[in-house]
PDB file of C-alpha atoms and ligand atoms in Angstrom:
ATOM      1  CA  MET A1430     139.087 -82.226 211.648  1.00  0.00           C
ATOM      2  CA  THR A1431     138.319 -85.743 212.886  1.00  0.00           C
ATOM      3  CA  ALA A1432     141.070 -85.199 215.463  1.00  0.00           C
ATOM      4  CA  VAL A1433     139.213 -82.124 216.725  1.00  0.00           C
ATOM      5  CA  PHE A1434     136.032 -84.176 217.164  1.00  0.00           C
ATOM      6  CA  ASP A1435     137.905 -87.010 218.864  1.00  0.00           C
ATOM      7  CA  THR A1436     139.642 -84.699 221.326  1.00  0.00           C
ATOM      8  CA  PHE A1437     136.513 -82.682 222.020  1.00  0.00           C
ATOM      9  CA  TYR A1438     134.400 -85.765 222.773  1.00  0.00           C
ATOM     10  CA  ALA A1439     137.168 -87.798 224.463  1.00  0.00           C
ATOM     11  CA  ASP A1440     136.701 -86.342 227.938  1.00  0.00           C
ATOM     12  CA  ASP A1441     135.814 -89.310 230.176  1.00  0.00           C
ATOM     13  CA  THR A1442     133.661 -87.073 232.359  1.00  0.00           C
ATOM     14  CA  LEU A1443     131.182 -86.776 229.473  1.00  0.00           C
ATOM     15  CA  VAL A1444     128.045 -88.915 229.368  1.00  0.00           C
ATOM     16  CA  ASP A1445     128.984 -92.017 227.435  1.00  0.00           C
ATOM     17  CA  HIS A1446     125.728 -92.745 225.604  1.00  0.00           C
ATOM     18  CA  LEU A1447     125.360 -89.076 224.637  1.00  0.00           C
ATOM     19  CA  THR A1448     128.823 -88.976 223.041  1.00  0.00           C
ATOM     20  CA  LYS A1449     128.183 -92.351 221.381  1.00  0.00           C
ATOM     21  CA  SER A1450     125.036 -91.056 219.705  1.00  0.00           C
ATOM     22  CA  ILE A1451     126.876 -87.859 218.702  1.00  0.00           C
ATOM     23  CA  GLN A1452     129.848 -89.795 217.290  1.00  0.00           C
ATOM     24  CA  TYR A1453     127.426 -92.075 215.422  1.00  0.00           C
ATOM     25  CA  SER A1454     126.208 -89.123 213.380  1.00  0.00           C
ATOM     26  CA  ILE A1455     129.386 -87.091 213.020  1.00  0.00           C
ATOM     27  CA  GLN A1456     131.446 -90.069 211.859  1.00  0.00           C
ATOM     28  CA  SER A1457     128.871 -91.428 209.416  1.00  0.00           C
ATOM     29  CA  GLY A1458     130.451 -90.422 206.129  1.00  0.00           C
ATOM     30  CA  GLY A1459     129.057 -86.968 205.386  1.00  0.00           C
ATOM     31  CA  LYS A1460     130.663 -85.154 202.480  1.00  0.00           C
ATOM     32  CA  ARG A1461     132.053 -82.407 204.771  1.00  0.00           C
ATOM     33  CA  ILE A1462     131.490 -79.830 202.047  1.00  0.00           C
ATOM     34  CA  ARG A1463     131.065 -76.894 204.474  1.00  0.00           C
ATOM     35  CA  PRO A1464     134.414 -77.551 206.222  1.00  0.00           C
ATOM     36  CA  LEU A1465     136.015 -78.133 202.824  1.00  0.00           C
ATOM     37  CA  PHE A1466     134.843 -74.775 201.472  1.00  0.00           C
ATOM     38  CA  LEU A1467     136.144 -73.048 204.605  1.00  0.00           C
ATOM     39  CA  LEU A1468     139.580 -74.677 204.573  1.00  0.00           C
ATOM     40  CA  GLU A1469     139.992 -74.296 200.811  1.00  0.00           C
ATOM     41  CA  THR A1470     139.013 -70.633 200.916  1.00  0.00           C
ATOM     42  CA  LEU A1471     141.520 -70.001 203.709  1.00  0.00           C
ATOM     43  CA  GLN A1472     144.238 -71.733 201.715  1.00  0.00           C
ATOM     44  CA  ALA A1473     143.190 -69.801 198.621  1.00  0.00           C
ATOM     45  CA  PHE A1474     143.902 -66.618 200.617  1.00  0.00           C
ATOM     46  CA  GLY A1475     147.369 -68.028 201.350  1.00  0.00           C
ATOM     47  CA  ILE A1476     146.676 -68.881 204.981  1.00  0.00           C
ATOM     48  CA  PRO A1477     148.345 -72.042 206.345  1.00  0.00           C
ATOM     49  CA  ILE A1478     145.749 -74.258 208.036  1.00  0.00           C
ATOM     50  CA  SER A1479     146.079 -74.551 211.813  1.00  0.00           C
ATOM     51  CA  GLU A1480     144.185 -76.374 214.550  1.00  0.00           C
ATOM     52  CA  ALA A1481     142.137 -73.218 215.154  1.00  0.00           C
ATOM     53  CA  HIS A1482     140.843 -73.378 211.576  1.00  0.00           C
ATOM     54  CA  PHE A1483     139.940 -77.048 212.001  1.00  0.00           C
ATOM     55  CA  LYS A1484     137.929 -76.024 215.059  1.00  0.00           C
ATOM     56  CA  VAL A1485     135.964 -73.481 213.002  1.00  0.00           C
ATOM     57  CA  ALA A1486     135.455 -76.116 210.300  1.00  0.00           C
ATOM     58  CA  ALA A1487     134.309 -78.612 212.936  1.00  0.00           C
ATOM     59  CA  ALA A1488     131.904 -76.059 214.408  1.00  0.00           C
ATOM     60  CA  VAL A1489     129.947 -75.636 211.177  1.00  0.00           C
ATOM     61  CA  GLU A1490     129.939 -79.388 210.529  1.00  0.00           C
ATOM     62  CA  LEU A1491     128.537 -80.051 214.024  1.00  0.00           C
ATOM     63  CA  ILE A1492     125.646 -77.639 213.519  1.00  0.00           C
ATOM     64  CA  HIS A1493     124.983 -79.119 210.093  1.00  0.00           C
ATOM     65  CA  THR A1494     124.904 -82.604 211.641  1.00  0.00           C
ATOM     66  CA  SER A1495     122.566 -81.377 214.368  1.00  0.00           C
ATOM     67  CA  SER A1496     120.149 -80.152 211.704  1.00  0.00           C
ATOM     68  CA  LEU A1497     120.229 -83.499 209.882  1.00  0.00           C
ATOM     69  CA  ILE A1498     119.438 -85.424 213.079  1.00  0.00           C
ATOM     70  CA  HIS A1499     116.496 -83.132 213.819  1.00  0.00           C
ATOM     71  CA  ASP A1500     115.373 -83.100 210.174  1.00  0.00           C
ATOM     72  CA  ASP A1501     115.125 -86.906 210.180  1.00  0.00           C
ATOM     73  CA  LEU A1502     112.913 -87.067 213.282  1.00  0.00           C
ATOM     74  CA  PRO A1503     109.333 -88.374 213.000  1.00  0.00           C
ATOM     75  CA  ALA A1504     107.980 -84.873 213.675  1.00  0.00           C
ATOM     76  CA  MET A1505     109.918 -83.539 210.674  1.00  0.00           C
ATOM     77  CA  ASP A1506     110.869 -85.590 207.592  1.00  0.00           C
ATOM     78  CA  ASN A1507     110.545 -88.942 209.374  1.00  0.00           C
ATOM     79  CA  ASP A1508     113.456 -90.653 207.648  1.00  0.00           C
ATOM     80  CA  ASP A1509     114.870 -94.074 208.490  1.00  0.00           C
ATOM     81  CA  PHE A1510     118.148 -93.652 206.637  1.00  0.00           C
ATOM     82  CA  ARG A1511     120.798 -90.969 206.374  1.00  0.00           C
ATOM     83  CA  ARG A1512     124.238 -91.297 204.803  1.00  0.00           C
ATOM     84  CA  GLY A1513     123.448 -94.933 204.056  1.00  0.00           C
ATOM     85  CA  GLN A1514     122.855 -95.915 207.663  1.00  0.00           C
ATOM     86  CA  LEU A1515     119.944 -95.848 210.079  1.00  0.00           C
ATOM     87  CA  THR A1516     119.048 -92.375 211.289  1.00  0.00           C
ATOM     88  CA  ASN A1517     120.105 -91.359 214.786  1.00  0.00           C
ATOM     89  CA  HIS A1518     116.643 -91.761 216.323  1.00  0.00           C
ATOM     90  CA  LYS A1519     116.253 -95.233 214.782  1.00  0.00           C
ATOM     91  CA  VAL A1520     119.360 -96.361 216.661  1.00  0.00           C
ATOM     92  CA  TYR A1521     119.256 -94.338 219.889  1.00  0.00           C
ATOM     93  CA  GLY A1522     115.566 -93.455 220.207  1.00  0.00           C
ATOM     94  CA  GLU A1523     113.803 -90.185 219.640  1.00  0.00           C
ATOM     95  CA  ALA A1524     114.562 -88.455 222.935  1.00  0.00           C
ATOM     96  CA  GLN A1525     118.270 -89.264 222.744  1.00  0.00           C
ATOM     97  CA  ALA A1526     118.418 -88.096 219.120  1.00  0.00           C
ATOM     98  CA  ILE A1527     116.800 -84.779 220.045  1.00  0.00           C
ATOM     99  CA  LEU A1528     119.373 -84.327 222.795  1.00  0.00           C
ATOM    100  CA  ALA A1529     122.292 -85.311 220.544  1.00  0.00           C
ATOM    101  CA  GLY A1530     121.048 -82.668 218.098  1.00  0.00           C
ATOM    102  CA  ASP A1531     120.757 -80.133 220.925  1.00  0.00           C
ATOM    103  CA  ALA A1532     124.330 -80.787 222.046  1.00  0.00           C
ATOM    104  CA  LEU A1533     125.610 -80.536 218.486  1.00  0.00           C
ATOM    105  CA  LEU A1534     123.948 -77.170 218.200  1.00  0.00           C
ATOM    106  CA  LEU A1535     125.671 -75.769 221.285  1.00  0.00           C
ATOM    107  CA  ASP A1536     129.054 -77.534 221.382  1.00  0.00           C
ATOM    108  CA  PRO A1537     130.339 -75.488 218.427  1.00  0.00           C
ATOM    109  CA  TYR A1538     130.402 -72.367 220.584  1.00  0.00           C
ATOM    110  CA  LEU A1539     132.596 -74.074 223.186  1.00  0.00           C
ATOM    111  CA  LEU A1540     134.873 -75.203 220.377  1.00  0.00           C
ATOM    112  CA  LEU A1541     134.987 -71.758 218.785  1.00  0.00           C
ATOM    113  CA  SER A1542     135.729 -70.025 222.081  1.00  0.00           C
ATOM    114  CA  SER A1543     138.780 -72.275 222.504  1.00  0.00           C
ATOM    115  CA  ALA A1544     140.194 -71.551 219.039  1.00  0.00           C
ATOM    116  CA  ASP A1545     143.542 -69.796 218.972  1.00  0.00           C
ATOM    117  CA  LEU A1546     142.296 -66.754 217.050  1.00  0.00           C
ATOM    118  CA  ASN A1547     141.932 -63.079 217.914  1.00  0.00           C
ATOM    119  CA  ALA A1548     138.992 -62.454 220.249  1.00  0.00           C
ATOM    120  CA  SER A1549     137.414 -60.074 217.733  1.00  0.00           C
ATOM    121  CA  VAL A1550     137.595 -62.781 215.053  1.00  0.00           C
ATOM    122  CA  ILE A1551     135.992 -65.327 217.394  1.00  0.00           C
ATOM    123  CA  VAL A1552     133.156 -62.918 218.231  1.00  0.00           C
ATOM    124  CA  ALA A1553     132.546 -62.293 214.521  1.00  0.00           C
ATOM    125  CA  LEU A1554     132.535 -66.061 213.815  1.00  0.00           C
ATOM    126  CA  VAL A1555     130.124 -66.724 216.690  1.00  0.00           C
ATOM    127  CA  ALA A1556     127.787 -64.076 215.301  1.00  0.00           C
ATOM    128  CA  GLU A1557     127.977 -65.490 211.767  1.00  0.00           C
ATOM    129  CA  LEU A1558     127.360 -69.058 212.889  1.00  0.00           C
ATOM    130  CA  ALA A1559     124.365 -68.121 215.028  1.00  0.00           C
ATOM    131  CA  TYR A1560     123.048 -65.961 212.180  1.00  0.00           C
ATOM    132  CA  ALA A1561     123.409 -68.853 209.726  1.00  0.00           C
ATOM    133  CA  SER A1562     121.746 -71.470 211.880  1.00  0.00           C
ATOM    134  CA  GLY A1563     119.046 -69.913 214.064  1.00  0.00           C
ATOM    135  CA  SER A1564     115.930 -67.819 213.564  1.00  0.00           C
ATOM    136  CA  HIS A1565     117.797 -65.651 211.042  1.00  0.00           C
ATOM    137  CA  GLY A1566     118.794 -68.676 208.994  1.00  0.00           C
ATOM    138  CA  MET A1567     118.386 -72.416 208.842  1.00  0.00           C
ATOM    139  CA  VAL A1568     115.694 -72.899 211.490  1.00  0.00           C
ATOM    140  CA  ALA A1569     113.562 -70.173 209.875  1.00  0.00           C
ATOM    141  CA  GLY A1570     114.068 -71.873 206.523  1.00  0.00           C
ATOM    142  CA  GLN A1571     112.940 -75.193 207.946  1.00  0.00           C
ATOM    143  CA  VAL A1572     109.774 -73.585 209.341  1.00  0.00           C
ATOM    144  CA  LEU A1573     108.940 -72.028 205.952  1.00  0.00           C
ATOM    145  CA  ASP A1574     109.748 -75.327 204.262  1.00  0.00           C
ATOM    146  CA  MET A1575     107.297 -77.164 206.517  1.00  0.00           C
ATOM    147  CA  ASP A1576     104.616 -74.475 206.036  1.00  0.00           C
ATOM    148  CA  GLY A1577     105.093 -74.804 202.284  1.00  0.00           C
ATOM    149  CA  GLU A1578     104.264 -78.504 202.292  1.00  0.00           C
ATOM    150  CA  GLN A1579     100.559 -77.637 202.300  1.00  0.00           C
ATOM    151  CA  HIS A1580     100.806 -75.339 199.235  1.00  0.00           C
ATOM    152  CA  THR A1581     102.284 -74.966 195.793  1.00  0.00           C
ATOM    153  CA  LEU A1582     104.985 -72.354 196.172  1.00  0.00           C
ATOM    154  CA  THR A1583     106.308 -69.857 193.648  1.00  0.00           C
ATOM    155  CA  VAL A1584     109.934 -69.950 192.534  1.00  0.00           C
ATOM    156  CA  ASP A1585     110.552 -66.776 194.557  1.00  0.00           C
ATOM    157  CA  GLN A1586     109.144 -68.376 197.706  1.00  0.00           C
ATOM    158  CA  LEU A1587     111.320 -71.413 197.078  1.00  0.00           C
ATOM    159  CA  LYS A1588     114.397 -69.212 196.623  1.00  0.00           C
ATOM    160  CA  LYS A1589     113.782 -67.641 200.024  1.00  0.00           C
ATOM    161  CA  ILE A1590     113.412 -71.047 201.678  1.00  0.00           C
ATOM    162  CA  HIS A1591     116.603 -72.293 200.017  1.00  0.00           C
ATOM    163  CA  ALA A1592     118.485 -69.150 201.020  1.00  0.00           C
ATOM    164  CA  LEU A1593     117.575 -69.639 204.675  1.00  0.00           C
ATOM    165  CA  LYS A1594     117.420 -73.417 205.059  1.00  0.00           C
ATOM    166  CA  THR A1595     120.462 -74.369 203.021  1.00  0.00           C
ATOM    167  CA  GLY A1596     122.125 -71.183 201.843  1.00  0.00           C
ATOM    168  CA  ARG A1597     123.061 -69.622 205.159  1.00  0.00           C
ATOM    169  CA  MET A1598     125.026 -72.656 206.333  1.00  0.00           C
ATOM    170  CA  LEU A1599     126.825 -72.869 202.988  1.00  0.00           C
ATOM    171  CA  THR A1600     127.558 -69.154 203.075  1.00  0.00           C
ATOM    172  CA  PHE A1601     129.188 -69.373 206.508  1.00  0.00           C
ATOM    173  CA  PRO A1602     132.387 -71.106 205.270  1.00  0.00           C
ATOM    174  CA  PHE A1603     133.144 -68.377 202.723  1.00  0.00           C
ATOM    175  CA  VAL A1604     132.313 -65.500 205.060  1.00  0.00           C
ATOM    176  CA  ALA A1605     134.203 -67.115 207.931  1.00  0.00           C
ATOM    177  CA  ALA A1606     137.280 -67.520 205.744  1.00  0.00           C
ATOM    178  CA  GLY A1607     137.033 -63.849 204.772  1.00  0.00           C
ATOM    179  CA  ILE A1608     136.821 -62.842 208.424  1.00  0.00           C
ATOM    180  CA  ILE A1609     139.787 -65.009 209.433  1.00  0.00           C
ATOM    181  CA  ALA A1610     141.777 -63.734 206.440  1.00  0.00           C
ATOM    182  CA  GLU A1611     140.958 -60.177 207.595  1.00  0.00           C
ATOM    183  CA  GLN A1612     139.387 -59.177 204.294  1.00  0.00           C
ATOM    184  CA  ASP A1613     137.586 -55.840 204.104  1.00  0.00           C
ATOM    185  CA  ASP A1614     133.793 -55.457 204.098  1.00  0.00           C
ATOM    186  CA  GLU A1615     133.542 -55.329 200.303  1.00  0.00           C
ATOM    187  CA  ILE A1616     135.284 -58.686 199.916  1.00  0.00           C
ATOM    188  CA  VAL A1617     133.325 -60.299 202.743  1.00  0.00           C
ATOM    189  CA  ALA A1618     130.134 -59.124 200.993  1.00  0.00           C
ATOM    190  CA  LEU A1619     131.313 -60.742 197.742  1.00  0.00           C
ATOM    191  CA  LEU A1620     132.174 -63.949 199.602  1.00  0.00           C
ATOM    192  CA  ARG A1621     128.649 -63.878 201.036  1.00  0.00           C
ATOM    193  CA  GLN A1622     127.171 -63.594 197.539  1.00  0.00           C
ATOM    194  CA  LEU A1623     129.368 -66.463 196.396  1.00  0.00           C
ATOM    195  CA  GLY A1624     128.088 -68.613 199.279  1.00  0.00           C
ATOM    196  CA  GLU A1625     124.488 -67.655 198.556  1.00  0.00           C
ATOM    197  CA  ALA A1626     124.806 -68.813 194.945  1.00  0.00           C
ATOM    198  CA  VAL A1627     126.451 -72.059 196.055  1.00  0.00           C
ATOM    199  CA  GLY A1628     123.632 -72.531 198.592  1.00  0.00           C
ATOM    200  CA  GLN A1629     120.888 -72.125 195.985  1.00  0.00           C
ATOM    201  CA  ALA A1630     122.706 -74.513 193.657  1.00  0.00           C
ATOM    202  CA  PHE A1631     123.249 -77.040 196.435  1.00  0.00           C
ATOM    203  CA  GLN A1632     119.565 -77.279 197.352  1.00  0.00           C
ATOM    204  CA  ILE A1633     118.433 -77.481 193.705  1.00  0.00           C
ATOM    205  CA  ARG A1634     120.997 -80.273 193.214  1.00  0.00           C
ATOM    206  CA  ASP A1635     119.674 -82.065 196.313  1.00  0.00           C
ATOM    207  CA  ASP A1636     116.140 -81.864 194.910  1.00  0.00           C
ATOM    208  CA  ILE A1637     117.257 -83.116 191.474  1.00  0.00           C
ATOM    209  CA  LEU A1638     119.044 -86.068 193.091  1.00  0.00           C
ATOM    210  CA  ASP A1639     115.878 -86.879 195.043  1.00  0.00           C
ATOM    211  CA  VAL A1640     114.233 -87.811 191.732  1.00  0.00           C
ATOM    212  CA  THR A1641     117.219 -89.101 189.750  1.00  0.00           C
ATOM    213  CA  ALA A1642     119.562 -90.870 192.186  1.00  0.00           C
ATOM    214  CA  THR A1643     119.491 -94.227 193.932  1.00  0.00           C
ATOM    215  CA  PHE A1644     119.592 -94.973 197.656  1.00  0.00           C
ATOM    216  CA  GLU A1645     123.231 -96.056 197.260  1.00  0.00           C
ATOM    217  CA  GLU A1646     124.146 -92.731 195.665  1.00  0.00           C
ATOM    218  CA  ILE A1647     122.448 -90.405 198.159  1.00  0.00           C
ATOM    219  CA  GLY A1648     122.423 -92.601 201.278  1.00  0.00           C
ATOM    220  CA  LYS A1649     118.771 -91.827 201.976  1.00  0.00           C
ATOM    221  CA  THR A1650     115.389 -92.843 200.601  1.00  0.00           C
ATOM    222  CA  PRO A1651     114.963 -91.224 197.166  1.00  0.00           C
ATOM    223  CA  GLY A1652     111.670 -89.924 195.801  1.00  0.00           C
ATOM    224  CA  LYS A1653     110.395 -88.543 199.106  1.00  0.00           C
ATOM    225  CA  ASP A1654     109.671 -85.078 197.678  1.00  0.00           C
ATOM    226  CA  VAL A1655     107.513 -86.552 194.922  1.00  0.00           C
ATOM    227  CA  VAL A1656     105.579 -88.740 197.379  1.00  0.00           C
ATOM    228  CA  ALA A1657     105.008 -85.687 199.601  1.00  0.00           C
ATOM    229  CA  ASP A1658     104.133 -83.616 196.504  1.00  0.00           C
ATOM    230  CA  LYS A1659     106.596 -81.053 197.817  1.00  0.00           C
ATOM    231  CA  SER A1660     107.321 -77.830 195.942  1.00  0.00           C
ATOM    232  CA  THR A1661     110.837 -78.081 194.546  1.00  0.00           C
ATOM    233  CA  TYR A1662     112.493 -76.714 191.418  1.00  0.00           C
ATOM    234  CA  VAL A1663     111.852 -80.096 189.826  1.00  0.00           C
ATOM    235  CA  LYS A1664     108.124 -79.877 190.555  1.00  0.00           C
ATOM    236  CA  LEU A1665     107.828 -76.209 189.518  1.00  0.00           C
ATOM    237  CA  LEU A1666     110.138 -76.174 186.478  1.00  0.00           C
ATOM    238  CA  GLY A1667     110.489 -79.840 185.514  1.00  0.00           C
ATOM    239  CA  LEU A1668     113.757 -81.775 185.588  1.00  0.00           C
ATOM    240  CA  ASP A1669     115.299 -79.853 182.698  1.00  0.00           C
ATOM    241  CA  GLY A1670     114.254 -76.516 184.183  1.00  0.00           C
ATOM    242  CA  ALA A1671     115.769 -77.490 187.528  1.00  0.00           C
ATOM    243  CA  LYS A1672     119.020 -78.527 185.834  1.00  0.00           C
ATOM    244  CA  GLN A1673     119.057 -75.209 183.994  1.00  0.00           C
ATOM    245  CA  ALA A1674     118.592 -73.321 187.282  1.00  0.00           C
ATOM    246  CA  LEU A1675     121.412 -75.353 188.848  1.00  0.00           C
ATOM    247  CA  THR A1676     123.687 -74.434 185.945  1.00  0.00           C
ATOM    248  CA  GLU A1677     122.784 -70.746 186.286  1.00  0.00           C
ATOM    249  CA  TYR A1678     123.583 -70.621 190.003  1.00  0.00           C
ATOM    250  CA  LEU A1679     126.861 -72.476 189.534  1.00  0.00           C
ATOM    251  CA  ASP A1680     127.779 -70.025 186.773  1.00  0.00           C
ATOM    252  CA  ILE A1681     127.018 -67.116 189.124  1.00  0.00           C
ATOM    253  CA  ALA A1682     129.192 -68.729 191.818  1.00  0.00           C
ATOM    254  CA  SER A1683     132.035 -69.173 189.373  1.00  0.00           C
ATOM    255  CA  GLN A1684     131.737 -65.512 188.256  1.00  0.00           C
ATOM    256  CA  MET A1685     131.733 -64.331 191.865  1.00  0.00           C
ATOM    257  CA  LEU A1686     134.896 -66.322 192.487  1.00  0.00           C
ATOM    258  CA  THR A1687     136.575 -64.715 189.495  1.00  0.00           C
ATOM    259  CA  GLU A1688     135.552 -61.260 190.727  1.00  0.00           C
ATOM    260  CA  ILE A1689     137.036 -61.977 194.161  1.00  0.00           C
ATOM    261  CA  GLU A1690     140.214 -63.266 192.516  1.00  0.00           C
ATOM    262  CA  HIS A1691     140.530 -59.999 190.608  1.00  0.00           C
ATOM    263  CA  LYS A1692     140.091 -57.889 193.730  1.00  0.00           C
ATOM    264  CA  THR A1693     142.297 -59.889 196.108  1.00  0.00           C
ATOM    265  CA  GLN A1694     145.227 -62.308 196.251  1.00  0.00           C
ATOM    266  CA  LEU A1695     142.792 -65.246 196.279  1.00  0.00           C
ATOM    267  CA  GLN A1696     143.803 -68.206 194.105  1.00  0.00           C
ATOM    268  CA  GLY A1697     140.445 -69.860 193.646  1.00  0.00           C
ATOM    269  CA  GLU A1698     141.206 -72.928 191.483  1.00  0.00           C
ATOM    270  CA  PRO A1699     140.521 -75.579 194.188  1.00  0.00           C
ATOM    271  CA  ILE A1700     137.276 -73.818 195.168  1.00  0.00           C
ATOM    272  CA  LEU A1701     136.228 -73.700 191.525  1.00  0.00           C
ATOM    273  CA  LYS A1702     136.841 -77.450 191.282  1.00  0.00           C
ATOM    274  CA  GLN A1703     134.463 -78.043 194.213  1.00  0.00           C
ATOM    275  CA  ILE A1704     131.862 -75.806 192.575  1.00  0.00           C
ATOM    276  CA  GLU A1705     132.239 -77.631 189.261  1.00  0.00           C
ATOM    277  CA  ARG A1706     131.706 -80.971 191.001  1.00  0.00           C
ATOM    278  CA  LEU A1707     128.162 -79.804 191.826  1.00  0.00           C
ATOM    279  CA  ARG A1708     127.176 -79.725 188.151  1.00  0.00           C
ATOM    280  CA  ILE A1709     124.696 -82.298 186.809  1.00  0.00           C
ATOM    281  CA  ASP A1710     124.508 -82.696 183.016  1.00  0.00           C
TER     282      ASP A1710
HETATM  283  C1  GRG B2700     118.894 -78.161 215.001  1.00  0.00           C
HETATM  284  C2  GRG B2700     120.175 -76.297 213.915  1.00  0.00           C
HETATM  285  C3  GRG B2700     119.012 -77.149 213.960  1.00  0.00           C
HETATM  286  C4  GRG B2700     118.066 -76.977 213.018  1.00  0.00           C
HETATM  287  C5  GRG B2700     116.765 -77.619 213.033  1.00  0.00           C
HETATM  288  C6  GRG B2700     115.739 -79.555 210.950  1.00  0.00           C
HETATM  289  C7  GRG B2700     116.190 -78.174 210.730  1.00  0.00           C
HETATM  290  C8  GRG B2700     116.003 -77.197 211.799  1.00  0.00           C
HETATM  291  C9  GRG B2700     116.743 -77.797 209.584  1.00  0.00           C
HETATM  292  C10 GRG B2700     116.980 -78.714 208.457  1.00  0.00           C
HETATM  293  C11 GRG B2700     117.868 -78.104 207.496  1.00  0.00           C
HETATM  294  C12 GRG B2700     118.204 -79.024 206.371  1.00  0.00           C
HETATM  295  C13 GRG B2700     118.128 -80.494 206.527  1.00  0.00           C
HETATM  296  C14 GRG B2700     118.566 -78.492 205.229  1.00  0.00           C
HETATM  297  C15 GRG B2700     118.928 -79.290 204.076  1.00  0.00           C
HETATM  298  C16 GRG B2700     120.304 -78.923 203.658  1.00  0.00           C
HETATM  299  C17 GRG B2700     120.920 -80.026 202.882  1.00  0.00           C
HETATM  300  C18 GRG B2700     120.804 -79.991 201.417  1.00  0.00           C
HETATM  301  C19 GRG B2700     121.535 -81.002 203.540  1.00  0.00           C
HETATM  302  C20 GRG B2700     122.349 -82.052 202.946  1.00  0.00           C
HETATM  303  O1  GRG B2700     123.683 -81.635 203.097  1.00  0.00           O
HETATM  304  P1  GRG B2700     124.896 -82.489 202.573  1.00  0.00           P
HETATM  305  O2  GRG B2700     124.579 -83.017 201.222  1.00  0.00           O
HETATM  306  O3  GRG B2700     124.867 -83.713 203.606  1.00  0.00           O
HETATM  307  O4  GRG B2700     126.130 -81.696 202.739  1.00  0.00           O
HETATM  308  P2  GRG B2700     126.061 -84.643 204.105  1.00  0.00           P
HETATM  309  O5  GRG B2700     125.373 -85.900 204.536  1.00  0.00           O
HETATM  310  O6  GRG B2700     127.002 -84.873 202.970  1.00  0.00           O
HETATM  311  O7  GRG B2700     126.701 -83.947 205.247  1.00  0.00           O
END
């Protein structure tokens, strides 16, 4: 996937300081879990990975990176560190960081349109990615998340925020793999449910780590949710309750995977391993 980024941003007609600020964030050691879920799900369906699939994987990672750059801005979470290094705006300035985020939000569609896949598959992937990231997904979740900072939320309200803010972008890899693997609607719907459970688990895990992990472990300032008195599973249910909720969502994800295995040729062991790695005792 790194090769896709390097080729895409290698064009010497591009604006040098824009691509530098973009490269700074995309090559900063993110876990790449969204691309990983996509590529592993494709392989689990028996599909050999090609450059086109790396482009789809890169597309979701670029939008994810865009959201992190914008999330760290002073007008949002106002963070100085991300992935163990200074945030984009701390290095390149606020205006440049906004523009790097803007580019990373749009470049994926240029990448996707150049992927060697059937046109109908590309159209479906474009629709899914826009659905996951825009006013039907992550951006809406971020707005609700910010609104919620002034109030104590219910668990149901939190679930909705997690589903939009974090869940949609983690659902994309599974749904996209189903689309590329030409699975029928029933299986794509099951893949969507699998992604939704992973998304809920992922955000609960992130919130648990905010109170239990060190800067070195999470690459960003811990304890920010507590300082902001933000509604999280940890605040609403306590640490043990949050861990219990994490376990429940990971169990649901694992059951969904088994159901998909029973209904298709999918061999889900590597995906299950990734899911299991999200557990916290
Ligand atoms: C510009 C598309 C766009 C959106 C703007 C700021 C914003 C709206 C949304 C923020 C969404 C956000 C930060 C959600 C949190 C999701 C989350 C848990 C991120 C951490 O993901 P990891 O752990 O990060 O995969 P790494 O660093 O490993 O890539």
